[in-house]
Coordinates of N, CA and C and ligand atoms in Angstrom, one line a residue:
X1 N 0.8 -1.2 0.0 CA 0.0 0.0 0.0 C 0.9 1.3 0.0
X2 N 0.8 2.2 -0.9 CA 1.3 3.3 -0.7 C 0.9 4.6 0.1
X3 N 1.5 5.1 1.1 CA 1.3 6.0 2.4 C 1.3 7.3 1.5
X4 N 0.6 8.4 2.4 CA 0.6 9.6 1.8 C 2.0 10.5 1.8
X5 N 2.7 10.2 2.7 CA 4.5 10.3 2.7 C 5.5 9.8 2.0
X6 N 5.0 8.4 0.8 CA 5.5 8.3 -0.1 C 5.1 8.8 -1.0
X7 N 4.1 8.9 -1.5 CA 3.3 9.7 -2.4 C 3.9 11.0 -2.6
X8 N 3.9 11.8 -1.6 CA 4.6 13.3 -1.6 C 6.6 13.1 -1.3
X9 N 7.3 11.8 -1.7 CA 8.6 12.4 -1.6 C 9.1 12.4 -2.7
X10 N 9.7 13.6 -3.2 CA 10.3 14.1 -3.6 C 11.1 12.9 -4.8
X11 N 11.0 13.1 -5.7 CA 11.7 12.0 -6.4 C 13.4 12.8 -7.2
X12 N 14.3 12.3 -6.1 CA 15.6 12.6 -6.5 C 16.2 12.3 -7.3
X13 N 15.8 11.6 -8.1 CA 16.3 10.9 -9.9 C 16.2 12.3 -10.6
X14 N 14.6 12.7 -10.5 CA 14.0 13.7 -11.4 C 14.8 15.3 -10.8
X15 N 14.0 15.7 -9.7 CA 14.7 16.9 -9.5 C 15.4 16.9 -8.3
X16 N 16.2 18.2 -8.2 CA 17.1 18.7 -7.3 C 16.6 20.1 -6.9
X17 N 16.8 20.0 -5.1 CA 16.4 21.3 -4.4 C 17.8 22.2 -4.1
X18 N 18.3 23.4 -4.2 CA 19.0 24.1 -4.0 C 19.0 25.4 -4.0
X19 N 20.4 26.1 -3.4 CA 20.2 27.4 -3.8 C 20.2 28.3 -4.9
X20 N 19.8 29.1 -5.6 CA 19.8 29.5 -6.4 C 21.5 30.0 -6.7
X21 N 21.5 30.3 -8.4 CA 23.3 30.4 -8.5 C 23.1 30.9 -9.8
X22 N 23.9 31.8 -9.9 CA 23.4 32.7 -11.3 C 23.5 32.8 -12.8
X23 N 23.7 31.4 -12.6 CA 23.1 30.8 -14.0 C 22.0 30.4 -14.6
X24 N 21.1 30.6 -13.3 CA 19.5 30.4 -13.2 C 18.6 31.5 -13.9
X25 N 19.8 32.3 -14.0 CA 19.1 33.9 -14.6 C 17.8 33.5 -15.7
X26 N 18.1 32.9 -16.8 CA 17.0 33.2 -17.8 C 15.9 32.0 -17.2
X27 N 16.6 31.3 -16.1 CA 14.7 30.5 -16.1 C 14.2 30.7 -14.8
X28 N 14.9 31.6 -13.9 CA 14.8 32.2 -12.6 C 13.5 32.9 -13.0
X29 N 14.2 33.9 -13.6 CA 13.2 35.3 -13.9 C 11.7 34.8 -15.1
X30 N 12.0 33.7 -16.1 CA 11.2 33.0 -16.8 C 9.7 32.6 -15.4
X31 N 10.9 31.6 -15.1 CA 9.6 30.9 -13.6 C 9.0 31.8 -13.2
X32 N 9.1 33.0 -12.4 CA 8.4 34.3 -11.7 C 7.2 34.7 -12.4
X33 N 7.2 34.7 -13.9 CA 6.4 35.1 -14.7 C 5.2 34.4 -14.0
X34 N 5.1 33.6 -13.7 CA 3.5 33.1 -13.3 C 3.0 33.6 -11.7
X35 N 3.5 34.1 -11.6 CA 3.4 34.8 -9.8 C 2.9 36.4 -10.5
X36 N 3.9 37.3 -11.3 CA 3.4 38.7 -11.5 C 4.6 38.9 -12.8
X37 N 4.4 40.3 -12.9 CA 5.8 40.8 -13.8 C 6.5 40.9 -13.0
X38 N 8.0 40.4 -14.0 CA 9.4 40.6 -13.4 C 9.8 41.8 -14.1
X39 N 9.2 42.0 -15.5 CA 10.1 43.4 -15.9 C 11.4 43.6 -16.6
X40 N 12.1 44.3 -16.9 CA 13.6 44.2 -16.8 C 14.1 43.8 -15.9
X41 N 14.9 43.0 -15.9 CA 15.9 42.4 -15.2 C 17.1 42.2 -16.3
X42 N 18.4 42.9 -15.8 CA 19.4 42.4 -16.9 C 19.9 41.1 -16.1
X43 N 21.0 40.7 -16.6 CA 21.9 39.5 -15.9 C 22.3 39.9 -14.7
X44 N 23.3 41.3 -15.4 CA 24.4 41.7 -14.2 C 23.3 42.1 -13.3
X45 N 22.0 43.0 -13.3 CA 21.5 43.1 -12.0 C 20.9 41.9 -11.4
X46 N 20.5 41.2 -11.5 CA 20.2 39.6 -11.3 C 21.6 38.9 -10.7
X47 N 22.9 38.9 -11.2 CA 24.3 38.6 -10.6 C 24.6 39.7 -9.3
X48 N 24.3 41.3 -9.4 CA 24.5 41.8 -8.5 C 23.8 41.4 -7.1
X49 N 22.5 41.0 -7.6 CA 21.4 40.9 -6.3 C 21.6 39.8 -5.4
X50 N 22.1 38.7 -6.2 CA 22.5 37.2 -5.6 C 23.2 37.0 -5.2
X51 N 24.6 38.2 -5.5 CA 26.0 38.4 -4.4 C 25.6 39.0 -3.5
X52 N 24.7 39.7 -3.2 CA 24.2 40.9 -1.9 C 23.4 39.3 -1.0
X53 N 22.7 38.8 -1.6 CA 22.0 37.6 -0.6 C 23.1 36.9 -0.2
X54 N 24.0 36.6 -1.1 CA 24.9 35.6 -0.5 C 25.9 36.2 0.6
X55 N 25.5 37.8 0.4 CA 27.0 38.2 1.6 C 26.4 38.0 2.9
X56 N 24.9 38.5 3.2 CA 24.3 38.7 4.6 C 24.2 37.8 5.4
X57 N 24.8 37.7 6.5 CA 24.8 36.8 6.9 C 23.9 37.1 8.7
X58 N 23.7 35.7 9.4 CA 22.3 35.9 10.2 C 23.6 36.4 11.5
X59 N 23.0 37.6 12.3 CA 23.7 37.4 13.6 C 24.5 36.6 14.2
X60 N 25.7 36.1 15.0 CA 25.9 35.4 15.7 C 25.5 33.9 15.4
X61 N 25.4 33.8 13.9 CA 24.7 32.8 12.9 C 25.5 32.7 12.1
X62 N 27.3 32.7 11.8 CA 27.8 33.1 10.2 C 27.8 31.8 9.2
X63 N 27.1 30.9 9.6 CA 26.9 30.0 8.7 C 25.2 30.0 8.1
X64 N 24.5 30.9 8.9 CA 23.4 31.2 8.1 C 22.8 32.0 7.7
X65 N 22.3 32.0 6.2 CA 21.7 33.5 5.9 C 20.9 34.0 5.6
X66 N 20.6 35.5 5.9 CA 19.6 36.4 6.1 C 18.6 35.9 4.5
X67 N 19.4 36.0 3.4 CA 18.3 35.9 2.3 C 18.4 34.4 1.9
X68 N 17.9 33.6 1.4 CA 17.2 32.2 1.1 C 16.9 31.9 0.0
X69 N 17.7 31.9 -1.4 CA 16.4 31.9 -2.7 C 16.8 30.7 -2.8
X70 N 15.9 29.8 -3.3 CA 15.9 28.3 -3.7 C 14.9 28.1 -5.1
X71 N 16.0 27.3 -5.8 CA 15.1 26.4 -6.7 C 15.0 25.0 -6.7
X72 N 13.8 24.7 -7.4 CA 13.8 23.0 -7.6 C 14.2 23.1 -9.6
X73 N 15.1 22.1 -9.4 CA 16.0 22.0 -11.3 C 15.2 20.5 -11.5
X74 N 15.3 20.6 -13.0 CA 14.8 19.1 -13.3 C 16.4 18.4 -13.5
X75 N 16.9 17.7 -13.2 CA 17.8 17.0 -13.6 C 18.4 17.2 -14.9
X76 N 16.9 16.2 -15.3 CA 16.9 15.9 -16.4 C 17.5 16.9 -17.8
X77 N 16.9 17.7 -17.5 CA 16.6 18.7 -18.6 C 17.6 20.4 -18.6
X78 N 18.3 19.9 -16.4 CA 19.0 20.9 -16.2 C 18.1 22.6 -15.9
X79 N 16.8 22.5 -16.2 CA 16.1 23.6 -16.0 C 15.6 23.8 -14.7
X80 N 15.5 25.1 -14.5 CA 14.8 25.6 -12.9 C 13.5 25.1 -12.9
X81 N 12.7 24.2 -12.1 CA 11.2 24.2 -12.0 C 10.4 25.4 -11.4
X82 N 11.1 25.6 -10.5 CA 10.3 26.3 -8.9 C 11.5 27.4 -8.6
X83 N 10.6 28.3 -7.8 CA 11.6 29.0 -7.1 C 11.0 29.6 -6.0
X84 N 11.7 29.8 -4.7 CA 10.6 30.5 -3.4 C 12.0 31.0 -2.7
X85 N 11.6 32.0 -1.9 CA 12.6 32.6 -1.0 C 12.4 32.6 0.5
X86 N 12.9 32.3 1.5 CA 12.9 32.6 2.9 C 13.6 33.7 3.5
X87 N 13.3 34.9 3.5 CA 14.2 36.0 4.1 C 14.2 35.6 5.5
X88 N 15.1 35.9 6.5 CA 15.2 35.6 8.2 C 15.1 36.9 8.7
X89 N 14.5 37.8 9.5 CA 14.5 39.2 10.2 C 15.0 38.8 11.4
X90 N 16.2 39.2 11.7 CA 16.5 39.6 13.0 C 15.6 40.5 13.8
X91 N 15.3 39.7 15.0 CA 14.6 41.2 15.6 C 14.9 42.0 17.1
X92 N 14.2 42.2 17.6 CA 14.7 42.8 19.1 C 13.8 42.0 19.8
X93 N 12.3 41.4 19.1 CA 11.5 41.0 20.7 C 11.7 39.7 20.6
X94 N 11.3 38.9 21.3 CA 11.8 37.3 21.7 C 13.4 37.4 21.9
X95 N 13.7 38.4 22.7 CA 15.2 38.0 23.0 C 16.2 38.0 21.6
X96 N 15.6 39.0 20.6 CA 16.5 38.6 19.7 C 16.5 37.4 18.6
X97 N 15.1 37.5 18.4 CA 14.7 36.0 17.9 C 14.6 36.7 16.4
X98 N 14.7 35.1 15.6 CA 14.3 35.6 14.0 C 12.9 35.0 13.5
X99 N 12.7 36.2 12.9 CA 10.9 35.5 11.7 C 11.2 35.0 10.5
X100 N 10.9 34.1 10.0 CA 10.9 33.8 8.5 C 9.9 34.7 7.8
X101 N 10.1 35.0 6.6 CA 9.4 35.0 5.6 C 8.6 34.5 4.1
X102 N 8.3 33.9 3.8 CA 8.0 33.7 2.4 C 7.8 34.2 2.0
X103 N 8.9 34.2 0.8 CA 7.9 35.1 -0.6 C 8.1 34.5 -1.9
X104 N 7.7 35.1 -3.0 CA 7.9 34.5 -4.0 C 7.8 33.5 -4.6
X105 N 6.8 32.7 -4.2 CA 6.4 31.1 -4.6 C 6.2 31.0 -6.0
X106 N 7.0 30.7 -6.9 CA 6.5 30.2 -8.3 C 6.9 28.7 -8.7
X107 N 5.9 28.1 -9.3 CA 6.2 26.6 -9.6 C 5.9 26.8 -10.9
X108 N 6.9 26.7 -12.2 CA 6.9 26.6 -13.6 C 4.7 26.3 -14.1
X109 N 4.3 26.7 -15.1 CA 2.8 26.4 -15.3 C 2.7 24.6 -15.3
X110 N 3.6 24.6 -16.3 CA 4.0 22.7 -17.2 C 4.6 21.9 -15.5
X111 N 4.6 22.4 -14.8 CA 5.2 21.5 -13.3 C 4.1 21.6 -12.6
X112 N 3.2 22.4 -12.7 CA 2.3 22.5 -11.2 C 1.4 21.1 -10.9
X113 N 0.7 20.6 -9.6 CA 0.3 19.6 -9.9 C 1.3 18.3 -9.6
X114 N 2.4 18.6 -9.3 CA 3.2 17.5 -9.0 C 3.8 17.3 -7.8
X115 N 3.3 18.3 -6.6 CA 3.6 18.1 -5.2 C 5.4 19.3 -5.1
X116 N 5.5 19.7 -6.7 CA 7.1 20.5 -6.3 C 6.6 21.8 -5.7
X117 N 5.6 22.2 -5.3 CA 5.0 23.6 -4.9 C 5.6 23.4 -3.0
X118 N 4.5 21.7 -3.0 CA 4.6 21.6 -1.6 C 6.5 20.9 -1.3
X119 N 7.1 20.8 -2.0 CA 8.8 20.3 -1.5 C 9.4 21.6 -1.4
X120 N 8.8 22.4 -2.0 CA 9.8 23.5 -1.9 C 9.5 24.5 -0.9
X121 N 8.3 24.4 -0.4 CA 8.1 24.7 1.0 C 8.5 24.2 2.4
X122 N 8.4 23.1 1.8 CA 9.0 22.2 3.2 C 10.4 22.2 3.4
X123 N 11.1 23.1 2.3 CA 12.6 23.1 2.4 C 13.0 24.7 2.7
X124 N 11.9 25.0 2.5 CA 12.1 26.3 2.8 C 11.9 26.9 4.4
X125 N 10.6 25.5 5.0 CA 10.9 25.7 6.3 C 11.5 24.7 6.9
X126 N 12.2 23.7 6.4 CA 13.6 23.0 7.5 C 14.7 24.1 7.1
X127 N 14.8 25.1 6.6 CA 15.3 26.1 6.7 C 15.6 27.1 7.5
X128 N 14.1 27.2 7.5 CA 14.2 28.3 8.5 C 14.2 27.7 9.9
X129 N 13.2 26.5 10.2 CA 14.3 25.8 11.4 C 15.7 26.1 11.8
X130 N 16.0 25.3 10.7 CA 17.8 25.6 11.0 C 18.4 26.7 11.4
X131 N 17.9 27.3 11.2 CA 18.0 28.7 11.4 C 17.8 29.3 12.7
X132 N 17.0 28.9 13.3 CA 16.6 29.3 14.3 C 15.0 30.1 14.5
X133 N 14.4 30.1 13.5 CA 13.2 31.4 13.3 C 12.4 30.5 14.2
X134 N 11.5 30.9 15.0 CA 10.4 31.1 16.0 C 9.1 30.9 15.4
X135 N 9.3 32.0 14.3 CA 7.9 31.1 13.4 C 8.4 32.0 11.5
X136 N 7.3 31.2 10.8 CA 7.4 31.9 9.6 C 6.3 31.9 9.1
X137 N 6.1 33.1 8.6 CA 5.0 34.0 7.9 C 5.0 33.8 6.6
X138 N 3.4 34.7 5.9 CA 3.9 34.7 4.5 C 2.1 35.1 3.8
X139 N 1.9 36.4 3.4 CA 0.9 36.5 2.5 C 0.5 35.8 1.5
X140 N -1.3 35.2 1.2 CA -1.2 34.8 0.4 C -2.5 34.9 -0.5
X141 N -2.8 35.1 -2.0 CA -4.1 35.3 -2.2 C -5.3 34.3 -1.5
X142 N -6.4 34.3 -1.6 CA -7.5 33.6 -1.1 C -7.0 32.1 -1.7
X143 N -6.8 32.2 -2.8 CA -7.0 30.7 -3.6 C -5.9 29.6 -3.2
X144 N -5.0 30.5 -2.4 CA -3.8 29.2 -2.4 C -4.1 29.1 -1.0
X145 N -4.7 29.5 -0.3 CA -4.6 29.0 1.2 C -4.7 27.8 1.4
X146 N -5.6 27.2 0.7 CA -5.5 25.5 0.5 C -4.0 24.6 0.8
X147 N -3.4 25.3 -0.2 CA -1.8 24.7 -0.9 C -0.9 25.1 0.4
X148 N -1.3 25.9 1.2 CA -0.2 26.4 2.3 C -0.6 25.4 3.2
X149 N -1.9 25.4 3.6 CA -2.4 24.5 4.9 C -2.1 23.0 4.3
X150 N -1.9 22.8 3.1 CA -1.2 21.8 3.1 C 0.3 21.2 3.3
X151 N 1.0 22.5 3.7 CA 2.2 22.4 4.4 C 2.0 22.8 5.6
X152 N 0.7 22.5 6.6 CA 0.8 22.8 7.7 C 0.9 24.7 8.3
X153 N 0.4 25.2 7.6 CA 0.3 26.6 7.7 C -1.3 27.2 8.4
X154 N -1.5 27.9 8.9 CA -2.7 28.0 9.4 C -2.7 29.7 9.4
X155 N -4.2 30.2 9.1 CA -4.5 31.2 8.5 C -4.0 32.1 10.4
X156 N -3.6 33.4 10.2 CA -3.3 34.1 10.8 C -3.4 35.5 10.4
X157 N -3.8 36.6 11.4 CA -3.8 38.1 11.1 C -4.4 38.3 9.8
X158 N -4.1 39.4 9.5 CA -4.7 40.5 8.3 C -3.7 41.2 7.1
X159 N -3.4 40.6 6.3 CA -2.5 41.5 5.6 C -3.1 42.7 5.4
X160 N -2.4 43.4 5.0 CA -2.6 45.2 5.1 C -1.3 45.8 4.0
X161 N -1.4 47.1 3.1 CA -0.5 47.2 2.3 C -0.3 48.7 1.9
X162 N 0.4 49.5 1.7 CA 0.6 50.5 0.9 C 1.5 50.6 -0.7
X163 N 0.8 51.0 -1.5 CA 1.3 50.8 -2.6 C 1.9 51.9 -3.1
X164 N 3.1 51.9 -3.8 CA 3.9 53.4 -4.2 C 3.8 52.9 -5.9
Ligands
LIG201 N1 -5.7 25.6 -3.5 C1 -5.8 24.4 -2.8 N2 -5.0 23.4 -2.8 C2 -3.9 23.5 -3.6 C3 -3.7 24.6 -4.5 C4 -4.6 25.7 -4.4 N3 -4.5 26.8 -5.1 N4 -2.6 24.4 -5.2 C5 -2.1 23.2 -4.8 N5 -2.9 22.6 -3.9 C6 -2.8 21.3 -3.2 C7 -2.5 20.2 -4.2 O1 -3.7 19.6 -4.7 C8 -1.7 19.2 -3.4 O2 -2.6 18.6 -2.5 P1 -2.5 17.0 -2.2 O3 -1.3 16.8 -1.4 O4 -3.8 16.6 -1.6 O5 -2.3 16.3 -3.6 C9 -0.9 20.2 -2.5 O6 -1.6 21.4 -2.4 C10 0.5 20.4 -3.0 O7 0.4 20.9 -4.3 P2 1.6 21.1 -5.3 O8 1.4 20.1 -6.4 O9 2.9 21.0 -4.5 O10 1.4 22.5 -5.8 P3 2.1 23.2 -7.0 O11 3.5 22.6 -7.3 O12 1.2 23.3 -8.2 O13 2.4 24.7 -6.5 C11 1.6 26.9 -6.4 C12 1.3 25.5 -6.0 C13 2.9 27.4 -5.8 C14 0.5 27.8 -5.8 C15 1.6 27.0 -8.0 O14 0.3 26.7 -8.4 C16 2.0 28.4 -8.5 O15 3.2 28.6 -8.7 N6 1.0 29.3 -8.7 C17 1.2 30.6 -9.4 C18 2.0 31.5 -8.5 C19 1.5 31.6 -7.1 O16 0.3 31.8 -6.9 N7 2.4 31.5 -6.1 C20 2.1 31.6 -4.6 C21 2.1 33.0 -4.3 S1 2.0 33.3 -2.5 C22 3.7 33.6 -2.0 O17 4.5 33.7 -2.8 C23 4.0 33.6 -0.5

């Protein structure tokens, strides 16, 4: 009989979870497309931005860091599937505790449907675990709330926004 926990692992033949590396450029910013517009984006500012994540590093943490971008690659094919980010905020209350964030959740259109939405969350928060974060947050339209509480996420607060 197959369990709901084999069903959902991850098949490591097919793809690979990591951090993003800037040769992802043309299918990084490609993937995003189904979240909103990305816009211009050249390379070098796409190479600039990914050296700035890779420098920050967490408090008293130097092996962990503040920004988080991950994709899921097909092996196969060498291409980005997925991409999501975990920012960590240092803060002052809890003693100096950190919050996660999510943002940016895109899973290729041709991949959705295959459980890489929900692996790449779950790596996003043994992440932030590791890390130390206390908890992790994350905005989301009405329609995916489904897809979150399926990683164990539970509806909280009010987003609220100012737009420039
Ligand atoms: N509503 C309810 N349940 C959902 C939804 C949804 N919108 N999407 C997926 N699910 C369910 C699936 O049926 C599956 O359930 P199961 O375990 O019972 O089979 C489970 O959630 C996991 O689904 P995945 O196959 O992992 O989802 P997928 O890989 O398609 O990724 C995602 C979902 C990220 C929402 C994808 O459809 C996508 O990229 N959409 C466009 C961009 C977007 O909306 N991103 C999220 C923005 S929010 C943010 O960035 C914080």
């Amino acid at each position: 009989m197959t369990t709901t926990s084999e069903t959902k692992k991850l098949n490591t033949d097919i793809y690979e979870i990591r951090r993003i590396k800037a040769s992802d450029y043309e299918d990084v910013t490609k993937t995003l497309t189904v979240l909103t517009t990305v816009g211009v984006v050249t390379k070098e500012k796409f190479h600039k931005l990914l050296n700035y994540w890779d420098s920050v590093k967490l408090p008293d943490r130097p092996d962990e860091r503040m920004f988080n971008p991950l994709v899921i690659v097909n092996k196969k094919t060498g291409k980005v599937v997925a991409t999501g980010m975990l920012l960590i905020e240092p803060k002052i209350i809890h003693e100096c505790g950190f919050v996660g964030h999510i943002e940016d959740i895109a899973v290729a259109s041709s991949e959705q449907g295959k459980n890489l939405g929900y692996h790449l969350i779950r790596s996003l928060v043994e992440t932030g675990k590791r890390s130390g974060c206390y908890k992790i947050i994350l905005d989301c339209d009405a329609k995916n709330i489904g897809f979150y509480e399926k990683s164990d996420f539970s509806k909280a607060g009010i987003e609220m926004q100012i737009r420039f």
